[in-house]
Amino acid sequence: VQLQASGGGLVQPGGSLTLSCAASGSTFRLNYMGWHRQAPGKQRDLVARISSGGSTNYADSVKGRFTISRDNAKNTVYLQMNSLNAEDTAVYYCEADWFRDTVPIEVGRSWGQGTQVTVSS
């Protein structure tokens, strides 16, 4: 299963940006999808995750500012980011937990290539 992320870029403090990540491949089903980010010199941290049923969880630092959503028909996850600040500058990675109904069942986790988000005036 391959993930293709898009939507990063340069935005001013207080601005908004929406990231998208589409999954592709053969005969798979998605479970959790999410976004992580990694700032220079720091570890990769979870930003937000969403289950196939729509349950969400967020890092404390983004609660109330970021919204994760998904379109199951399009195998796509989104991250709407509002009120961005310099601390949100990072490479953002999407990830997805997937499985195939084979015998035995096949499960895996895929990562997107990363998209740069820079918040600067």
PDB file of N, CA and C in Angstrom, residues 13-121:
ATOM      1  N   PRO A  13       2.267  33.054  10.002  1.00  0.00           N
ATOM      2  CA  PRO A  13       1.689  32.755  11.316  1.00  0.00           C
ATOM      3  C   PRO A  13       0.230  33.182  11.371  1.00  0.00           C
ATOM      4  N   GLY A  14      -0.583  32.310  11.958  1.00  0.00           N
ATOM      5  CA  GLY A  14      -2.012  32.562  12.007  1.00  0.00           C
ATOM      6  C   GLY A  14      -2.770  32.039  10.810  1.00  0.00           C
ATOM      7  N   GLY A  15      -2.058  31.579   9.819  1.00  0.00           N
ATOM      8  CA  GLY A  15      -2.693  31.085   8.599  1.00  0.00           C
ATOM      9  C   GLY A  15      -3.151  29.656   8.698  1.00  0.00           C
ATOM     10  N   SER A  16      -3.664  29.169   7.578  1.00  0.00           N
ATOM     11  CA  SER A  16      -4.217  27.813   7.520  1.00  0.00           C
ATOM     12  C   SER A  16      -3.633  27.051   6.341  1.00  0.00           C
ATOM     13  N   LEU A  17      -3.671  25.751   6.464  1.00  0.00           N
ATOM     14  CA  LEU A  17      -3.170  24.867   5.417  1.00  0.00           C
ATOM     15  C   LEU A  17      -3.891  23.530   5.563  1.00  0.00           C
ATOM     16  N   THR A  18      -4.135  22.872   4.440  1.00  0.00           N
ATOM     17  CA  THR A  18      -4.748  21.547   4.474  1.00  0.00           C
ATOM     18  C   THR A  18      -3.843  20.540   3.776  1.00  0.00           C
ATOM     19  N   LEU A  19      -3.539  19.484   4.475  1.00  0.00           N
ATOM     20  CA  LEU A  19      -2.756  18.383   3.912  1.00  0.00           C
ATOM     21  C   LEU A  19      -3.693  17.251   3.500  1.00  0.00           C
ATOM     22  N   SER A  20      -3.302  16.556   2.441  1.00  0.00           N
ATOM     23  CA  SER A  20      -4.047  15.389   1.975  1.00  0.00           C
ATOM     24  C   SER A  20      -3.090  14.227   1.802  1.00  0.00           C
ATOM     25  N   CYS A  21      -3.623  13.037   1.949  1.00  0.00           N
ATOM     26  CA  CYS A  21      -2.807  11.834   1.770  1.00  0.00           C
ATOM     27  C   CYS A  21      -3.704  10.724   1.234  1.00  0.00           C
ATOM     28  N   ALA A  22      -3.380  10.239   0.048  1.00  0.00           N
ATOM     29  CA  ALA A  22      -4.180   9.207  -0.595  1.00  0.00           C
ATOM     30  C   ALA A  22      -3.442   7.878  -0.591  1.00  0.00           C
ATOM     31  N   ALA A  23      -4.165   6.834  -0.258  1.00  0.00           N
ATOM     32  CA  ALA A  23      -3.609   5.479  -0.259  1.00  0.00           C
ATOM     33  C   ALA A  23      -3.994   4.767  -1.547  1.00  0.00           C
ATOM     34  N   SER A  24      -3.062   3.981  -2.067  1.00  0.00           N
ATOM     35  CA  SER A  24      -3.327   3.214  -3.281  1.00  0.00           C
ATOM     36  C   SER A  24      -2.660   1.859  -3.178  1.00  0.00           C
ATOM     37  N   GLY A  25      -3.162   0.921  -3.975  1.00  0.00           N
ATOM     38  CA  GLY A  25      -2.625  -0.429  -3.968  1.00  0.00           C
ATOM     39  C   GLY A  25      -3.722  -1.398  -4.338  1.00  0.00           C
ATOM     40  N   SER A  26      -3.482  -2.668  -4.148  1.00  0.00           N
ATOM     41  CA  SER A  26      -4.460  -3.667  -4.549  1.00  0.00           C
ATOM     42  C   SER A  26      -5.113  -4.315  -3.337  1.00  0.00           C
ATOM     43  N   THR A  27      -6.409  -4.444  -3.422  1.00  0.00           N
ATOM     44  CA  THR A  27      -7.255  -5.183  -2.476  1.00  0.00           C
ATOM     45  C   THR A  27      -6.839  -5.008  -1.021  1.00  0.00           C
ATOM     46  N   PHE A  28      -6.848  -3.796  -0.543  1.00  0.00           N
ATOM     47  CA  PHE A  28      -6.528  -3.551   0.858  1.00  0.00           C
ATOM     48  C   PHE A  28      -7.704  -2.858   1.528  1.00  0.00           C
ATOM     49  N   ARG A  29      -7.699  -2.912   2.845  1.00  0.00           N
ATOM     50  CA  ARG A  29      -8.655  -2.140   3.618  1.00  0.00           C
ATOM     51  C   ARG A  29      -7.882  -1.380   4.684  1.00  0.00           C
ATOM     52  N   LEU A  30      -8.303  -0.170   4.931  1.00  0.00           N
ATOM     53  CA  LEU A  30      -7.604   0.700   5.857  1.00  0.00           C
ATOM     54  C   LEU A  30      -8.220   0.657   7.237  1.00  0.00           C
ATOM     55  N   ASN A  31      -7.371   0.704   8.230  1.00  0.00           N
ATOM     56  CA  ASN A  31      -7.824   0.829   9.607  1.00  0.00           C
ATOM     57  C   ASN A  31      -7.515   2.267  10.035  1.00  0.00           C
ATOM     58  N   TYR A  32      -6.641   2.464  10.966  1.00  0.00           N
ATOM     59  CA  TYR A  32      -6.288   3.815  11.378  1.00  0.00           C
ATOM     60  C   TYR A  32      -5.459   4.512  10.301  1.00  0.00           C
ATOM     61  N   MET A  33      -5.679   5.813  10.180  1.00  0.00           N
ATOM     62  CA  MET A  33      -4.838   6.680   9.373  1.00  0.00           C
ATOM     63  C   MET A  33      -4.439   7.866  10.249  1.00  0.00           C
ATOM     64  N   GLY A  34      -3.288   8.450   9.945  1.00  0.00           N
ATOM     65  CA  GLY A  34      -2.857   9.530  10.801  1.00  0.00           C
ATOM     66  C   GLY A  34      -1.781  10.405  10.192  1.00  0.00           C
ATOM     67  N   TRP A  35      -1.444  11.420  10.971  1.00  0.00           N
ATOM     68  CA  TRP A  35      -0.383  12.358  10.598  1.00  0.00           C
ATOM     69  C   TRP A  35       0.612  12.464  11.749  1.00  0.00           C
ATOM     70  N   HIS A  36       1.877  12.477  11.380  1.00  0.00           N
ATOM     71  CA  HIS A  36       2.958  12.690  12.319  1.00  0.00           C
ATOM     72  C   HIS A  36       3.798  13.838  11.787  1.00  0.00           C
ATOM     73  N   ARG A  37       4.643  14.403  12.626  1.00  0.00           N
ATOM     74  CA  ARG A  37       5.524  15.461  12.143  1.00  0.00           C
ATOM     75  C   ARG A  37       6.877  15.368  12.829  1.00  0.00           C
ATOM     76  N   GLN A  38       7.865  15.869  12.103  1.00  0.00           N
ATOM     77  CA  GLN A  38       9.228  15.849  12.616  1.00  0.00           C
ATOM     78  C   GLN A  38       9.890  17.183  12.310  1.00  0.00           C
ATOM     79  N   ALA A  39      10.214  17.907  13.368  1.00  0.00           N
ATOM     80  CA  ALA A  39      10.931  19.167  13.228  1.00  0.00           C
ATOM     81  C   ALA A  39      12.436  18.874  13.222  1.00  0.00           C
ATOM     82  N   PRO A  40      13.228  19.786  12.688  1.00  0.00           N
ATOM     83  CA  PRO A  40      14.686  19.565  12.633  1.00  0.00           C
ATOM     84  C   PRO A  40      15.266  19.281  14.013  1.00  0.00           C
ATOM     85  N   GLY A  41      16.025  18.213  14.122  1.00  0.00           N
ATOM     86  CA  GLY A  41      16.682  17.870  15.377  1.00  0.00           C
ATOM     87  C   GLY A  41      15.777  17.243  16.414  1.00  0.00           C
ATOM     88  N   LYS A  42      14.540  16.960  16.039  1.00  0.00           N
ATOM     89  CA  LYS A  42      13.586  16.375  16.991  1.00  0.00           C
ATOM     90  C   LYS A  42      13.067  15.046  16.483  1.00  0.00           C
ATOM     91  N   GLN A  43      12.437  14.293  17.375  1.00  0.00           N
ATOM     92  CA  GLN A  43      11.877  13.003  16.985  1.00  0.00           C
ATOM     93  C   GLN A  43      10.548  13.221  16.267  1.00  0.00           C
ATOM     94  N   ARG A  44      10.115  12.170  15.579  1.00  0.00           N
ATOM     95  CA  ARG A  44       8.824  12.210  14.899  1.00  0.00           C
ATOM     96  C   ARG A  44       7.725  11.978  15.927  1.00  0.00           C
ATOM     97  N   ASP A  45       6.766  12.856  15.948  1.00  0.00           N
ATOM     98  CA  ASP A  45       5.686  12.786  16.932  1.00  0.00           C
ATOM     99  C   ASP A  45       4.329  12.686  16.249  1.00  0.00           C
ATOM    100  N   LEU A  46       3.407  12.010  16.925  1.00  0.00           N
ATOM    101  CA  LEU A  46       2.043  11.909  16.432  1.00  0.00           C
ATOM    102  C   LEU A  46       1.359  13.276  16.517  1.00  0.00           C
ATOM    103  N   VAL A  47       0.656  13.638  15.454  1.00  0.00           N
ATOM    104  CA  VAL A  47      -0.146  14.854  15.444  1.00  0.00           C
ATOM    105  C   VAL A  47      -1.619  14.503  15.652  1.00  0.00           C
ATOM    106  N   ALA A  48      -2.115  13.569  14.852  1.00  0.00           N
ATOM    107  CA  ALA A  48      -3.522  13.183  14.947  1.00  0.00           C
ATOM    108  C   ALA A  48      -3.729  11.845  14.257  1.00  0.00           C
ATOM    109  N   ARG A  49      -4.725  11.082  14.736  1.00  0.00           N
ATOM    110  CA  ARG A  49      -5.088   9.804  14.124  1.00  0.00           C
ATOM    111  C   ARG A  49      -6.598   9.715  14.053  1.00  0.00           C
ATOM    112  N   ILE A  50      -7.061   8.924  13.100  1.00  0.00           N
ATOM    113  CA  ILE A  50      -8.499   8.737  12.940  1.00  0.00           C
ATOM    114  C   ILE A  50      -8.760   7.290  12.577  1.00  0.00           C
ATOM    115  N   SER A  51      -9.753   6.697  13.210  1.00  0.00           N
ATOM    116  CA  SER A  51     -10.099   5.304  12.927  1.00  0.00           C
ATOM    117  C   SER A  51     -10.978   5.226  11.684  1.00  0.00           C
ATOM    118  N   SER A  52     -11.208   4.025  11.217  1.00  0.00           N
ATOM    119  CA  SER A  52     -12.077   3.843  10.058  1.00  0.00           C
ATOM    120  C   SER A  52     -13.503   4.289  10.356  1.00  0.00           C
ATOM    121  N   GLY A  53     -13.870   4.278  11.627  1.00  0.00           N
ATOM    122  CA  GLY A  53     -15.204   4.714  12.023  1.00  0.00           C
ATOM    123  C   GLY A  53     -15.304   6.192  12.337  1.00  0.00           C
ATOM    124  N   GLY A  54     -14.158   6.896  12.304  1.00  0.00           N
ATOM    125  CA  GLY A  54     -14.176   8.333  12.512  1.00  0.00           C
ATOM    126  C   GLY A  54     -13.755   8.804  13.894  1.00  0.00           C
ATOM    127  N   SER A  55     -13.379   7.906  14.777  1.00  0.00           N
ATOM    128  CA  SER A  55     -12.881   8.328  16.092  1.00  0.00           C
ATOM    129  C   SER A  55     -11.509   8.963  15.929  1.00  0.00           C
ATOM    130  N   THR A  56     -11.295  10.059  16.654  1.00  0.00           N
ATOM    131  CA  THR A  56     -10.059  10.817  16.482  1.00  0.00           C
ATOM    132  C   THR A  56      -9.324  11.008  17.800  1.00  0.00           C
ATOM    133  N   ASN A  57      -8.021  11.215  17.703  1.00  0.00           N
ATOM    134  CA  ASN A  57      -7.250  11.689  18.835  1.00  0.00           C
ATOM    135  C   ASN A  57      -6.156  12.615  18.330  1.00  0.00           C
ATOM    136  N   TYR A  58      -5.802  13.577  19.166  1.00  0.00           N
ATOM    137  CA  TYR A  58      -4.885  14.637  18.791  1.00  0.00           C
ATOM    138  C   TYR A  58      -3.787  14.819  19.838  1.00  0.00           C
ATOM    139  N   ALA A  59      -2.647  15.295  19.389  1.00  0.00           N
ATOM    140  CA  ALA A  59      -1.626  15.761  20.304  1.00  0.00           C
ATOM    141  C   ALA A  59      -2.156  17.008  21.009  1.00  0.00           C
ATOM    142  N   ASP A  60      -1.772  17.175  22.263  1.00  0.00           N
ATOM    143  CA  ASP A  60      -2.261  18.324  23.025  1.00  0.00           C
ATOM    144  C   ASP A  60      -1.915  19.651  22.346  1.00  0.00           C
ATOM    145  N   SER A  61      -0.766  19.688  21.691  1.00  0.00           N
ATOM    146  CA  SER A  61      -0.290  20.929  21.103  1.00  0.00           C
ATOM    147  C   SER A  61      -1.135  21.406  19.917  1.00  0.00           C
ATOM    148  N   VAL A  62      -1.961  20.533  19.362  1.00  0.00           N
ATOM    149  CA  VAL A  62      -2.743  20.920  18.185  1.00  0.00           C
ATOM    150  C   VAL A  62      -4.246  20.882  18.432  1.00  0.00           C
ATOM    151  N   LYS A  63      -4.663  20.440  19.603  1.00  0.00           N
ATOM    152  CA  LYS A  63      -6.095  20.369  19.893  1.00  0.00           C
ATOM    153  C   LYS A  63      -6.741  21.745  19.760  1.00  0.00           C
ATOM    154  N   GLY A  64      -7.873  21.766  19.084  1.00  0.00           N
ATOM    155  CA  GLY A  64      -8.592  23.016  18.875  1.00  0.00           C
ATOM    156  C   GLY A  64      -8.121  23.791  17.663  1.00  0.00           C
ATOM    157  N   ARG A  65      -6.985  23.411  17.083  1.00  0.00           N
ATOM    158  CA  ARG A  65      -6.458  24.099  15.902  1.00  0.00           C
ATOM    159  C   ARG A  65      -6.455  23.209  14.665  1.00  0.00           C
ATOM    160  N   PHE A  66      -6.180  21.924  14.852  1.00  0.00           N
ATOM    161  CA  PHE A  66      -6.090  20.990  13.726  1.00  0.00           C
ATOM    162  C   PHE A  66      -7.295  20.063  13.748  1.00  0.00           C
ATOM    163  N   THR A  67      -7.725  19.663  12.551  1.00  0.00           N
ATOM    164  CA  THR A  67      -8.819  18.709  12.416  1.00  0.00           C
ATOM    165  C   THR A  67      -8.433  17.636  11.414  1.00  0.00           C
ATOM    166  N   ILE A  68      -8.509  16.396  11.845  1.00  0.00           N
ATOM    167  CA  ILE A  68      -8.240  15.278  10.951  1.00  0.00           C
ATOM    168  C   ILE A  68      -9.568  14.708  10.476  1.00  0.00           C
ATOM    169  N   SER A  69      -9.617  14.332   9.218  1.00  0.00           N
ATOM    170  CA  SER A  69     -10.813  13.718   8.660  1.00  0.00           C
ATOM    171  C   SER A  69     -10.387  12.740   7.576  1.00  0.00           C
ATOM    172  N   ARG A  70     -11.338  11.930   7.116  1.00  0.00           N
ATOM    173  CA  ARG A  70     -11.008  10.973   6.069  1.00  0.00           C
ATOM    174  C   ARG A  70     -12.207  10.735   5.179  1.00  0.00           C
ATOM    175  N   ASP A  71     -11.908  10.357   3.958  1.00  0.00           N
ATOM    176  CA  ASP A  71     -12.927   9.958   2.994  1.00  0.00           C
ATOM    177  C   ASP A  71     -12.642   8.501   2.667  1.00  0.00           C
ATOM    178  N   ASN A  72     -13.401   7.611   3.240  1.00  0.00           N
ATOM    179  CA  ASN A  72     -13.135   6.184   3.070  1.00  0.00           C
ATOM    180  C   ASN A  72     -13.328   5.734   1.619  1.00  0.00           C
ATOM    181  N   ALA A  73     -14.220   6.378   0.903  1.00  0.00           N
ATOM    182  CA  ALA A  73     -14.444   6.007  -0.492  1.00  0.00           C
ATOM    183  C   ALA A  73     -13.228   6.336  -1.354  1.00  0.00           C
ATOM    184  N   LYS A  74     -12.485   7.366  -0.944  1.00  0.00           N
ATOM    185  CA  LYS A  74     -11.301   7.788  -1.696  1.00  0.00           C
ATOM    186  C   LYS A  74     -10.002   7.332  -1.048  1.00  0.00           C
ATOM    187  N   ASN A  75     -10.110   6.598   0.060  1.00  0.00           N
ATOM    188  CA  ASN A  75      -8.907   6.144   0.782  1.00  0.00           C
ATOM    189  C   ASN A  75      -7.969   7.306   1.078  1.00  0.00           C
ATOM    190  N   THR A  76      -8.545   8.404   1.512  1.00  0.00           N
ATOM    191  CA  THR A  76      -7.779   9.628   1.709  1.00  0.00           C
ATOM    192  C   THR A  76      -8.006  10.182   3.109  1.00  0.00           C
ATOM    193  N   VAL A  77      -6.922  10.673   3.693  1.00  0.00           N
ATOM    194  CA  VAL A  77      -6.990  11.332   4.992  1.00  0.00           C
ATOM    195  C   VAL A  77      -6.543  12.781   4.809  1.00  0.00           C
ATOM    196  N   TYR A  78      -7.170  13.667   5.574  1.00  0.00           N
ATOM    197  CA  TYR A  78      -6.886  15.088   5.490  1.00  0.00           C
ATOM    198  C   TYR A  78      -6.474  15.624   6.857  1.00  0.00           C
ATOM    199  N   LEU A  79      -5.719  16.715   6.833  1.00  0.00           N
ATOM    200  CA  LEU A  79      -5.387  17.423   8.062  1.00  0.00           C
ATOM    201  C   LEU A  79      -5.581  18.911   7.795  1.00  0.00           C
ATOM    202  N   GLN A  80      -6.635  19.452   8.388  1.00  0.00           N
ATOM    203  CA  GLN A  80      -6.892  20.880   8.290  1.00  0.00           C
ATOM    204  C   GLN A  80      -6.177  21.546   9.449  1.00  0.00           C
ATOM    205  N   MET A  81      -5.284  22.484   9.128  1.00  0.00           N
ATOM    206  CA  MET A  81      -4.468  23.125  10.154  1.00  0.00           C
ATOM    207  C   MET A  81      -4.787  24.619  10.169  1.00  0.00           C
ATOM    208  N   ASN A  82      -5.269  25.094  11.310  1.00  0.00           N
ATOM    209  CA  ASN A  82      -5.598  26.511  11.478  1.00  0.00           C
ATOM    210  C   ASN A  82      -4.718  27.130  12.562  1.00  0.00           C
ATOM    211  N   SER A  83      -4.682  28.447  12.582  1.00  0.00           N
ATOM    212  CA  SER A  83      -3.913  29.184  13.595  1.00  0.00           C
ATOM    213  C   SER A  83      -2.490  28.657  13.713  1.00  0.00           C
ATOM    214  N   LEU A  84      -1.858  28.502  12.587  1.00  0.00           N
ATOM    215  CA  LEU A  84      -0.509  27.940  12.564  1.00  0.00           C
ATOM    216  C   LEU A  84       0.493  28.895  13.192  1.00  0.00           C
ATOM    217  N   ASN A  85       1.482  28.330  13.858  1.00  0.00           N
ATOM    218  CA  ASN A  85       2.557  29.116  14.437  1.00  0.00           C
ATOM    219  C   ASN A  85       3.899  28.477  14.110  1.00  0.00           C
ATOM    220  N   ALA A  86       4.966  29.144  14.475  1.00  0.00           N
ATOM    221  CA  ALA A  86       6.303  28.683  14.086  1.00  0.00           C
ATOM    222  C   ALA A  86       6.604  27.294  14.631  1.00  0.00           C
ATOM    223  N   GLU A  87       6.025  26.946  15.767  1.00  0.00           N
ATOM    224  CA  GLU A  87       6.279  25.626  16.355  1.00  0.00           C
ATOM    225  C   GLU A  87       5.653  24.499  15.539  1.00  0.00           C
ATOM    226  N   ASP A  88       4.791  24.843  14.596  1.00  0.00           N
ATOM    227  CA  ASP A  88       4.188  23.827  13.727  1.00  0.00           C
ATOM    228  C   ASP A  88       5.066  23.517  12.513  1.00  0.00           C
ATOM    229  N   THR A  89       6.147  24.254  12.345  1.00  0.00           N
ATOM    230  CA  THR A  89       7.056  24.007  11.227  1.00  0.00           C
ATOM    231  C   THR A  89       7.705  22.639  11.370  1.00  0.00           C
ATOM    232  N   ALA A  90       7.550  21.816  10.352  1.00  0.00           N
ATOM    233  CA  ALA A  90       8.059  20.443  10.400  1.00  0.00           C
ATOM    234  C   ALA A  90       7.783  19.763   9.063  1.00  0.00           C
ATOM    235  N   VAL A  91       8.362  18.587   8.906  1.00  0.00           N
ATOM    236  CA  VAL A  91       7.950  17.702   7.818  1.00  0.00           C
ATOM    237  C   VAL A  91       6.811  16.848   8.348  1.00  0.00           C
ATOM    238  N   TYR A  92       5.718  16.835   7.633  1.00  0.00           N
ATOM    239  CA  TYR A  92       4.537  16.084   8.043  1.00  0.00           C
ATOM    240  C   TYR A  92       4.448  14.791   7.243  1.00  0.00           C
ATOM    241  N   TYR A  93       4.256  13.694   7.969  1.00  0.00           N
ATOM    242  CA  TYR A  93       4.173  12.373   7.358  1.00  0.00           C
ATOM    243  C   TYR A  93       2.798  11.765   7.631  1.00  0.00           C
ATOM    244  N   CYS A  94       2.186  11.238   6.597  1.00  0.00           N
ATOM    245  CA  CYS A  94       0.959  10.485   6.826  1.00  0.00           C
ATOM    246  C   CYS A  94       1.307   9.006   6.985  1.00  0.00           C
ATOM    247  N   GLU A  95       0.461   8.302   7.686  1.00  0.00           N
ATOM    248  CA  GLU A  95       0.635   6.864   7.864  1.00  0.00           C
ATOM    249  C   GLU A  95      -0.731   6.193   7.853  1.00  0.00           C
ATOM    250  N   ALA A  96      -0.708   4.925   7.514  1.00  0.00           N
ATOM    251  CA  ALA A  96      -1.950   4.170   7.471  1.00  0.00           C
ATOM    252  C   ALA A  96      -1.694   2.727   7.868  1.00  0.00           C
ATOM    253  N   ASP A  97      -2.561   2.216   8.723  1.00  0.00           N
ATOM    254  CA  ASP A  97      -2.564   0.799   9.066  1.00  0.00           C
ATOM    255  C   ASP A  97      -3.563   0.110   8.136  1.00  0.00           C
ATOM    256  N   TRP A  98      -3.130  -0.958   7.503  1.00  0.00           N
ATOM    257  CA  TRP A  98      -3.998  -1.611   6.524  1.00  0.00           C
ATOM    258  C   TRP A  98      -3.952  -3.116   6.691  1.00  0.00           C
ATOM    259  N   PHE A  99      -4.885  -3.804   6.041  1.00  0.00           N
ATOM    260  CA  PHE A  99      -4.868  -5.256   6.027  1.00  0.00           C
ATOM    261  C   PHE A  99      -5.515  -5.754   4.746  1.00  0.00           C
ATOM    262  N   ARG A 100      -5.205  -6.995   4.446  1.00  0.00           N
ATOM    263  CA  ARG A 100      -5.833  -7.685   3.314  1.00  0.00           C
ATOM    264  C   ARG A 100      -6.497  -8.948   3.847  1.00  0.00           C
ATOM    265  N   ASP A 101      -7.665  -9.279   3.318  1.00  0.00           N
ATOM    266  CA  ASP A 101      -8.422 -10.455   3.760  1.00  0.00           C
ATOM    267  C   ASP A 101      -7.889 -11.722   3.110  1.00  0.00           C
ATOM    268  N   THR A 102      -6.617 -11.950   3.292  1.00  0.00           N
ATOM    269  CA  THR A 102      -5.998 -13.169   2.780  1.00  0.00           C
ATOM    270  C   THR A 102      -5.886 -14.183   3.910  1.00  0.00           C
ATOM    271  N   VAL A 103      -5.483 -15.375   3.568  1.00  0.00           N
ATOM    272  CA  VAL A 103      -5.275 -16.416   4.571  1.00  0.00           C
ATOM    273  C   VAL A 103      -3.826 -16.872   4.474  1.00  0.00           C
ATOM    274  N   PRO A 104      -2.999 -16.604   5.485  1.00  0.00           N
ATOM    275  CA  PRO A 104      -3.341 -15.819   6.673  1.00  0.00           C
ATOM    276  C   PRO A 104      -3.509 -14.342   6.335  1.00  0.00           C
ATOM    277  N   ILE A 105      -4.173 -13.615   7.245  1.00  0.00           N
ATOM    278  CA  ILE A 105      -4.416 -12.205   7.004  1.00  0.00           C
ATOM    279  C   ILE A 105      -3.078 -11.453   6.907  1.00  0.00           C
ATOM    280  N   GLU A 106      -3.035 -10.474   5.996  1.00  0.00           N
ATOM    281  CA  GLU A 106      -1.834  -9.675   5.825  1.00  0.00           C
ATOM    282  C   GLU A 106      -2.080  -8.287   6.407  1.00  0.00           C
ATOM    283  N   VAL A 107      -1.195  -7.846   7.273  1.00  0.00           N
ATOM    284  CA  VAL A 107      -1.342  -6.515   7.873  1.00  0.00           C
ATOM    285  C   VAL A 107      -0.054  -5.739   7.671  1.00  0.00           C
ATOM    286  N   GLY A 108      -0.175  -4.414   7.702  1.00  0.00           N
ATOM    287  CA  GLY A 108       1.012  -3.601   7.546  1.00  0.00           C
ATOM    288  C   GLY A 108       0.754  -2.153   7.890  1.00  0.00           C
ATOM    289  N   ARG A 109       1.810  -1.377   7.912  1.00  0.00           N
ATOM    290  CA  ARG A 109       1.736   0.067   8.115  1.00  0.00           C
ATOM    291  C   ARG A 109       2.568   0.726   7.028  1.00  0.00           C
ATOM    292  N   SER A 110       1.987   1.676   6.357  1.00  0.00           N
ATOM    293  CA  SER A 110       2.683   2.408   5.316  1.00  0.00           C
ATOM    294  C   SER A 110       2.842   3.868   5.713  1.00  0.00           C
ATOM    295  N   TRP A 111       3.905   4.467   5.174  1.00  0.00           N
ATOM    296  CA  TRP A 111       4.194   5.879   5.428  1.00  0.00           C
ATOM    297  C   TRP A 111       4.264   6.635   4.105  1.00  0.00           C
ATOM    298  N   GLY A 112       3.794   7.871   4.135  1.00  0.00           N
ATOM    299  CA  GLY A 112       3.961   8.728   2.985  1.00  0.00           C
ATOM    300  C   GLY A 112       5.361   9.310   2.957  1.00  0.00           C
ATOM    301  N   GLN A 113       5.654  10.056   1.911  1.00  0.00           N
ATOM    302  CA  GLN A 113       7.002  10.554   1.681  1.00  0.00           C
ATOM    303  C   GLN A 113       7.331  11.801   2.491  1.00  0.00           C
ATOM    304  N   GLY A 114       6.362  12.400   3.138  1.00  0.00           N
ATOM    305  CA  GLY A 114       6.622  13.614   3.905  1.00  0.00           C
ATOM    306  C   GLY A 114       6.389  14.857   3.079  1.00  0.00           C
ATOM    307  N   THR A 115       5.783  15.846   3.707  1.00  0.00           N
ATOM    308  CA  THR A 115       5.556  17.124   3.042  1.00  0.00           C
ATOM    309  C   THR A 115       5.919  18.240   4.020  1.00  0.00           C
ATOM    310  N   GLN A 116       6.688  19.202   3.537  1.00  0.00           N
ATOM    311  CA  GLN A 116       7.212  20.266   4.392  1.00  0.00           C
ATOM    312  C   GLN A 116       6.148  21.323   4.646  1.00  0.00           C
ATOM    313  N   VAL A 117       5.994  21.676   5.912  1.00  0.00           N
ATOM    314  CA  VAL A 117       5.147  22.801   6.300  1.00  0.00           C
ATOM    315  C   VAL A 117       6.044  23.807   7.013  1.00  0.00           C
ATOM    316  N   THR A 118       6.088  25.014   6.504  1.00  0.00           N
ATOM    317  CA  THR A 118       6.902  26.068   7.095  1.00  0.00           C
ATOM    318  C   THR A 118       6.007  27.245   7.451  1.00  0.00           C
ATOM    319  N   VAL A 119       6.052  27.630   8.711  1.00  0.00           N
ATOM    320  CA  VAL A 119       5.257  28.763   9.181  1.00  0.00           C
ATOM    321  C   VAL A 119       6.219  29.903   9.480  1.00  0.00           C
ATOM    322  N   SER A 120       6.134  30.936   8.668  1.00  0.00           N
ATOM    323  CA  SER A 120       7.081  32.032   8.806  1.00  0.00           C
ATOM    324  C   SER A 120       6.514  33.283   8.156  1.00  0.00           C
ATOM    325  N   SER A 121       6.877  34.424   8.709  1.00  0.00           N
ATOM    326  CA  SER A 121       6.459  35.690   8.112  1.00  0.00           C
ATOM    327  C   SER A 121       7.536  36.192   7.154  1.00  0.00           C
TER     328      SER A 121
END
